[in-house]
MMTF fields as JSON, N, C-alpha, C and O atoms, coordinates in Angstrom:
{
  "mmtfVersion": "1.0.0",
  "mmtfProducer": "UNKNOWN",
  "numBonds": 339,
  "numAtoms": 340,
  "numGroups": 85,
  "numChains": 1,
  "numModels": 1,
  "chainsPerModel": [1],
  "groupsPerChain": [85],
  "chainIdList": ["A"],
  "bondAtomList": [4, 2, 8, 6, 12, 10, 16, 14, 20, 18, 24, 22, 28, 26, 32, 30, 36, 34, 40, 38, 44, 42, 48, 46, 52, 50, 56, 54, 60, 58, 64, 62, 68, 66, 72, 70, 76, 74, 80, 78, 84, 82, 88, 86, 92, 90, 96, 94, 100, 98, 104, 102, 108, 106, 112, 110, 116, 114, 120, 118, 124, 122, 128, 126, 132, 130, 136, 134, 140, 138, 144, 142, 148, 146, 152, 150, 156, 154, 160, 158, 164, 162, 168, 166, 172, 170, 176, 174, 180, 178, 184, 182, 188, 186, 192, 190, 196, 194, 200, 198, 204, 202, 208, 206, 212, 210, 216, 214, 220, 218, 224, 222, 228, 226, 232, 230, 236, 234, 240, 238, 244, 242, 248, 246, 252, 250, 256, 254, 260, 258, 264, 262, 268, 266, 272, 270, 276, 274, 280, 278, 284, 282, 288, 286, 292, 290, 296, 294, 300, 298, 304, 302, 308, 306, 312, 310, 316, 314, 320, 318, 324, 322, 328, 326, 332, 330, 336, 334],
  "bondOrderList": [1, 1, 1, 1, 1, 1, 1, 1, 1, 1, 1, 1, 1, 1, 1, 1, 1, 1, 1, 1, 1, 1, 1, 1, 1, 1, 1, 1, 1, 1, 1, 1, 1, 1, 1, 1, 1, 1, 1, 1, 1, 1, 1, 1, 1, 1, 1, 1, 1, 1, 1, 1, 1, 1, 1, 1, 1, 1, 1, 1, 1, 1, 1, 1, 1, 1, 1, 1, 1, 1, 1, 1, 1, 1, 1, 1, 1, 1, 1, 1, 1, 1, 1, 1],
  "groupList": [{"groupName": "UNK", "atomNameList": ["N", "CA", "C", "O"], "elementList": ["N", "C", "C", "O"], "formalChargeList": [0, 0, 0, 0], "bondAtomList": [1, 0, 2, 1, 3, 2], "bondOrderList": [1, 1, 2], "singleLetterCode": "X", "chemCompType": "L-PEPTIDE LINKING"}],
  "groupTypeList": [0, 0, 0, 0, 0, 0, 0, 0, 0, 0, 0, 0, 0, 0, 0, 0, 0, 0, 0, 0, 0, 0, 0, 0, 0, 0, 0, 0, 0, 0, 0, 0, 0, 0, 0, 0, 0, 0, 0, 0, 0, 0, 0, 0, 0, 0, 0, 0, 0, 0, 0, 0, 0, 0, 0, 0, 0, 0, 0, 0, 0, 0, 0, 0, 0, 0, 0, 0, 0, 0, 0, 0, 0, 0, 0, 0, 0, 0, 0, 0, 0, 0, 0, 0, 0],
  "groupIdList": [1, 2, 3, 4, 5, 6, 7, 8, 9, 10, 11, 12, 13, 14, 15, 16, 17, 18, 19, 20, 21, 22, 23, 24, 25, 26, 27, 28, 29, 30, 31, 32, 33, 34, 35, 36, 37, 38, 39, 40, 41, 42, 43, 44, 45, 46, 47, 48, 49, 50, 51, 52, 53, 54, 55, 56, 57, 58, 59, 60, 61, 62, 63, 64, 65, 66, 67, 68, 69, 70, 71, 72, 73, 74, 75, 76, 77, 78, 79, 80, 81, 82, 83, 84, 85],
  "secStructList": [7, 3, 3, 3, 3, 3, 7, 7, 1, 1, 2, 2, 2, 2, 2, 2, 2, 2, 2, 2, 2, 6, 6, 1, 7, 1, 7, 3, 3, 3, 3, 3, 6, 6, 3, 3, 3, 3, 6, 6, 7, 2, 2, 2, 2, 6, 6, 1, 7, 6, 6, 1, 7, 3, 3, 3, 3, 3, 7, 7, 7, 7, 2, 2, 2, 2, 2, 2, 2, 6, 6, 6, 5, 7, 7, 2, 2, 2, 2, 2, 2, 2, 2, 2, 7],
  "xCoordList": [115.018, 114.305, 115.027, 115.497, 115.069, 115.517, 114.789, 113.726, 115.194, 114.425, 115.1, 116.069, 113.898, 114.651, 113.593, 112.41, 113.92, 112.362, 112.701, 113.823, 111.475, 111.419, 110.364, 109.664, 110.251, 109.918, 109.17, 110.046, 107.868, 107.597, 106.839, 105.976, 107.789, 107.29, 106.018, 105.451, 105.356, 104.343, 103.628, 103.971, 102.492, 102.183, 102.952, 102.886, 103.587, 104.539, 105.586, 105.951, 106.083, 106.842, 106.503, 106.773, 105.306, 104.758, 104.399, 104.418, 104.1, 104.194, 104.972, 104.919, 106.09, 107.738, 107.944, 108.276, 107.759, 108.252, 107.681, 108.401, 106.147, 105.527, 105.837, 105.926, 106.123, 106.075, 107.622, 107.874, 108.481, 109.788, 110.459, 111.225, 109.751, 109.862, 109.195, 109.639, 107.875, 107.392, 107.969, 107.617, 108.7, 110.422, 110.975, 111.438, 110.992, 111.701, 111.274, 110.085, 112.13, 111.343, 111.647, 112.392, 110.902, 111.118, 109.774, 108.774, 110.157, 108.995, 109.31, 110.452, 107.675, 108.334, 106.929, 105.907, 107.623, 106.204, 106.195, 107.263, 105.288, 105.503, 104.266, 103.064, 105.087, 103.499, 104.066, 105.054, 103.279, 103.595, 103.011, 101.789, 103.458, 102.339, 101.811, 102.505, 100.684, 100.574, 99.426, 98.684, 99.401, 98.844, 100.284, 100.98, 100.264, 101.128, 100.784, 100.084, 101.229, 100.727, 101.656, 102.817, 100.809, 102.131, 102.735, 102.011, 104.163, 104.637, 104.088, 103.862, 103.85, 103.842, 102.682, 102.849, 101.443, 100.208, 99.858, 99.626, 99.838, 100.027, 98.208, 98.109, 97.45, 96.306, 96.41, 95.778, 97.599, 97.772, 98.369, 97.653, 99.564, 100.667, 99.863, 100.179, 98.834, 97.758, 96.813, 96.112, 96.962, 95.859, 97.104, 96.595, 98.319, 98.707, 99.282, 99.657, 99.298, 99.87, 100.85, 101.665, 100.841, 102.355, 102.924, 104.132, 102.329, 102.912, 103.738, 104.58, 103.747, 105.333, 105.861, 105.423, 107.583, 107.996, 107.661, 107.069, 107.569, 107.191, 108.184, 109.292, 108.186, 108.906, 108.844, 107.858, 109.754, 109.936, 110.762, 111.949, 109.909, 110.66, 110.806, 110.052, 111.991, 112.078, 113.124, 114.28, 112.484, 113.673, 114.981, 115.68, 114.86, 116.068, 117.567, 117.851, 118.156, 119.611, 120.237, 121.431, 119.381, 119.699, 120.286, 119.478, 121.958, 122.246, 121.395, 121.157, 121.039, 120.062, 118.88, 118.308, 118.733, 117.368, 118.138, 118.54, 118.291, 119.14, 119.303, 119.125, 119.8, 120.116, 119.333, 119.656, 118.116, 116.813, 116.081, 115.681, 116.243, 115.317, 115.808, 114.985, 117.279, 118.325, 117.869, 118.092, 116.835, 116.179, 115.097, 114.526, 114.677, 113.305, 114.0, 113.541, 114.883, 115.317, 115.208, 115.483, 114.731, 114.015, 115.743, 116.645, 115.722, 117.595, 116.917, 116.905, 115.985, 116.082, 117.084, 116.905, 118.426, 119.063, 119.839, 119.921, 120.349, 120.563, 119.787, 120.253, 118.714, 117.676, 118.039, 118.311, 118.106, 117.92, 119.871, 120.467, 120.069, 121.465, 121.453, 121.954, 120.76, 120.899, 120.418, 121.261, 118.847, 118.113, 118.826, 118.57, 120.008, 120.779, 121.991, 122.529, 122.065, 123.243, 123.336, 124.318],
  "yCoordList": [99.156, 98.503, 97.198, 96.434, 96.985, 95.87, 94.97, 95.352, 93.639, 92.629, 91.192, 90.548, 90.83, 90.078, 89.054, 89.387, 87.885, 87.375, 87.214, 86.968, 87.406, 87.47, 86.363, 85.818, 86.037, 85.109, 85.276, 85.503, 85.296, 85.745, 84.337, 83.618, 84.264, 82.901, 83.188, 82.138, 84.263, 84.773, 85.684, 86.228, 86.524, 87.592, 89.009, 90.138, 88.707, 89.282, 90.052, 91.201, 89.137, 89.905, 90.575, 91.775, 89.534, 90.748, 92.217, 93.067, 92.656, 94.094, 94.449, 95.677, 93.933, 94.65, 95.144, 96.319, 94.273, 94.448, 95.784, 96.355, 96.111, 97.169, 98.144, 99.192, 98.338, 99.177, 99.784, 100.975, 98.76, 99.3, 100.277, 101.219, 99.504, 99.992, 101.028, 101.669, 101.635, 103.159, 103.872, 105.033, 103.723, 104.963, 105.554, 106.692, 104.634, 104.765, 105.534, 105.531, 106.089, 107.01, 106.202, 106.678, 104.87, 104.09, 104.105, 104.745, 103.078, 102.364, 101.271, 100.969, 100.371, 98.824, 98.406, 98.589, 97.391, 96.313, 94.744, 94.231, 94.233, 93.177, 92.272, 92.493, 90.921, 90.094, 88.52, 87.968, 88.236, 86.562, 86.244, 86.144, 86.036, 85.498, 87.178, 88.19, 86.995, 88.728, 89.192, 90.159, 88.721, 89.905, 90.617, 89.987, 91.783, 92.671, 94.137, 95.123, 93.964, 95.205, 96.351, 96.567, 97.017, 97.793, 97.692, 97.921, 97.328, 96.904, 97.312, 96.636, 98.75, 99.587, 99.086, 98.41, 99.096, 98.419, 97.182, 96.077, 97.336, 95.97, 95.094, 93.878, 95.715, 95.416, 94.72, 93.73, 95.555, 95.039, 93.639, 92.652, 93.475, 92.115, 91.143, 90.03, 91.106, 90.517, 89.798, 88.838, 90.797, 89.553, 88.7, 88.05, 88.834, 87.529, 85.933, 85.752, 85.258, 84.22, 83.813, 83.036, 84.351, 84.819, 82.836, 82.677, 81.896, 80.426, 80.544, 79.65, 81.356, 81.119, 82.13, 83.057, 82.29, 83.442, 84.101, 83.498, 85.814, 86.488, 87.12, 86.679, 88.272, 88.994, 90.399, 91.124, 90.562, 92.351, 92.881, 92.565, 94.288, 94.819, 96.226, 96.594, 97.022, 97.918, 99.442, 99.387, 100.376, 101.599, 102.476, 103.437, 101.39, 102.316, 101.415, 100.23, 102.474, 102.227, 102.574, 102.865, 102.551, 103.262, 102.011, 101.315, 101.629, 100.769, 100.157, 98.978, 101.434, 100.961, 100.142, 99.231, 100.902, 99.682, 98.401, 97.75, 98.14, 97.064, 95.583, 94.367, 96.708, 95.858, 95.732, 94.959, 96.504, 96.41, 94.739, 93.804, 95.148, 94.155, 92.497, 91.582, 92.283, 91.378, 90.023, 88.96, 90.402, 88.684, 88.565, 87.555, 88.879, 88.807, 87.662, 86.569, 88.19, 87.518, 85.773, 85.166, 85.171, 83.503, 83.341, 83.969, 82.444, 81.454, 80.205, 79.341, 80.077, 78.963, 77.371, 76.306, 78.067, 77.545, 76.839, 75.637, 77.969, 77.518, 76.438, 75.79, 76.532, 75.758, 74.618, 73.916, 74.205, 73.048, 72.536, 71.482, 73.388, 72.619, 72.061, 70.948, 72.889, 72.404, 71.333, 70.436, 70.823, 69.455, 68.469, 67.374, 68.631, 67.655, 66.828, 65.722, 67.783, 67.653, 66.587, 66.531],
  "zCoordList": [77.426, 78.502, 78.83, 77.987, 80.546, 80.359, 81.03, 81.52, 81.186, 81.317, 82.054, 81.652, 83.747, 84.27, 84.733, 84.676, 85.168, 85.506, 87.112, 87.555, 87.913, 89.101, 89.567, 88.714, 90.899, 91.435, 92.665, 93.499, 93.344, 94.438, 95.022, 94.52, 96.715, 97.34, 98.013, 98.313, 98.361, 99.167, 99.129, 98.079, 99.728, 99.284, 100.048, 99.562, 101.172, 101.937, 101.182, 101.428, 100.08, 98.942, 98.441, 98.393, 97.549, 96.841, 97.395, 96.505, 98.585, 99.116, 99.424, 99.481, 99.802, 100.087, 98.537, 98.376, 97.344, 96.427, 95.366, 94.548, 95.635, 95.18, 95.997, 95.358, 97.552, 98.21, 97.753, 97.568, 97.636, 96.948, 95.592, 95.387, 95.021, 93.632, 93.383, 92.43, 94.104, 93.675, 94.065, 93.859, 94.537, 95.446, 94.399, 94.48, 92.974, 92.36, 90.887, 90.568, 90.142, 89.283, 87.764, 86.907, 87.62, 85.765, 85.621, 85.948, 84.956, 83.957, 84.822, 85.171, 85.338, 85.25, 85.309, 85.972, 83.723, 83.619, 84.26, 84.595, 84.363, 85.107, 84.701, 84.845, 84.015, 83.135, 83.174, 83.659, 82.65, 81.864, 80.785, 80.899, 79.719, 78.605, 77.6, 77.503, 77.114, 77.042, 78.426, 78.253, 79.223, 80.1, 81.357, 82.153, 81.111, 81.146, 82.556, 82.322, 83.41, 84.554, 84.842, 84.493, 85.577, 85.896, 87.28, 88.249, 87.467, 88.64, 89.833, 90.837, 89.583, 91.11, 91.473, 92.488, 91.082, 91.087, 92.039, 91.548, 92.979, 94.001, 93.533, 93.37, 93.454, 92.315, 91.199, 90.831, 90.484, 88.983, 89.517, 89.349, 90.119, 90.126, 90.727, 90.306, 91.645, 92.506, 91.736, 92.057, 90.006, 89.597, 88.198, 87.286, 88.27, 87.857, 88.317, 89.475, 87.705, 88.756, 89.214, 88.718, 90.279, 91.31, 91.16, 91.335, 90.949, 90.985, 89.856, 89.776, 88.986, 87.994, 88.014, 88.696, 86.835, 87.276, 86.701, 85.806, 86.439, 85.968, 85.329, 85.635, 84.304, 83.633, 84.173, 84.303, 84.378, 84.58, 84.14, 84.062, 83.587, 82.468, 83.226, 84.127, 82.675, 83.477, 82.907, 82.486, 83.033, 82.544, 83.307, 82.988, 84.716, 85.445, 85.019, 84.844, 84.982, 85.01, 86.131, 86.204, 87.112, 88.437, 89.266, 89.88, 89.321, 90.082, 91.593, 91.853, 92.472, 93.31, 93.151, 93.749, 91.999, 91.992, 91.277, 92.242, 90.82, 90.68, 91.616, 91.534, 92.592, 93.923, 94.969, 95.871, 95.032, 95.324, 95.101, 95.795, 93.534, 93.276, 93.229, 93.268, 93.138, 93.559, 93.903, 93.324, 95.509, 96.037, 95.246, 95.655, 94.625, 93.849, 92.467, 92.134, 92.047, 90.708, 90.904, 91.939, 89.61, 89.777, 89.804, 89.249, 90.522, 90.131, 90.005, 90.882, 88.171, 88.249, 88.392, 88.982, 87.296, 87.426, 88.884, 89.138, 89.699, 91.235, 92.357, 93.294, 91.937, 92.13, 92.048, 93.022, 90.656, 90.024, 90.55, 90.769, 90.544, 91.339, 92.528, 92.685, 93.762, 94.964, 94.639, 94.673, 94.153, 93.995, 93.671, 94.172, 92.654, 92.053, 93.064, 93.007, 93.815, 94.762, 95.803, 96.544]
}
């Protein structure tokens, strides 16, 4: 399984981002802390708190999804660069 943390600015995402990922044939969990959902679940992700990033965990090795999920990924680091700049 692997594991990336993602970031959602709106709830707009958040439905691009469920509507996306059930296309697809894994596993993907999606939590913070121990409460833990299941991605596809636009229900489930709705009741955590989209204000931090979240963890997503996931069983495709399917390059597409991969690159799917791409703008979603937190850049905290990048972030914290532009601010510095």
């Amino acid at each position: 399984m692997q594991q990336v943390n993602i970031k959602f600015n709106n709830v707009k995402q958040v439905q691009q981002f469920v509507n996306m990922i059930i296309n697809f044939d894994a596993h993907v969990d999606l939590g913070c802390g121990q409460k833990v959902v299941n991605a596809k679940s636009i229900l489930g992700v709705f009741a955590l708190d989209l204000s931090e990033p979240l963890l997503l965990s996931y069983t495709s090795k399917d390059t597409e999804f991969i690159e799917k999920i791409k703008p979603f990924i937190y850049k905290e680091n990048a972030a914290n660069l532009d601010h510095a700049g």
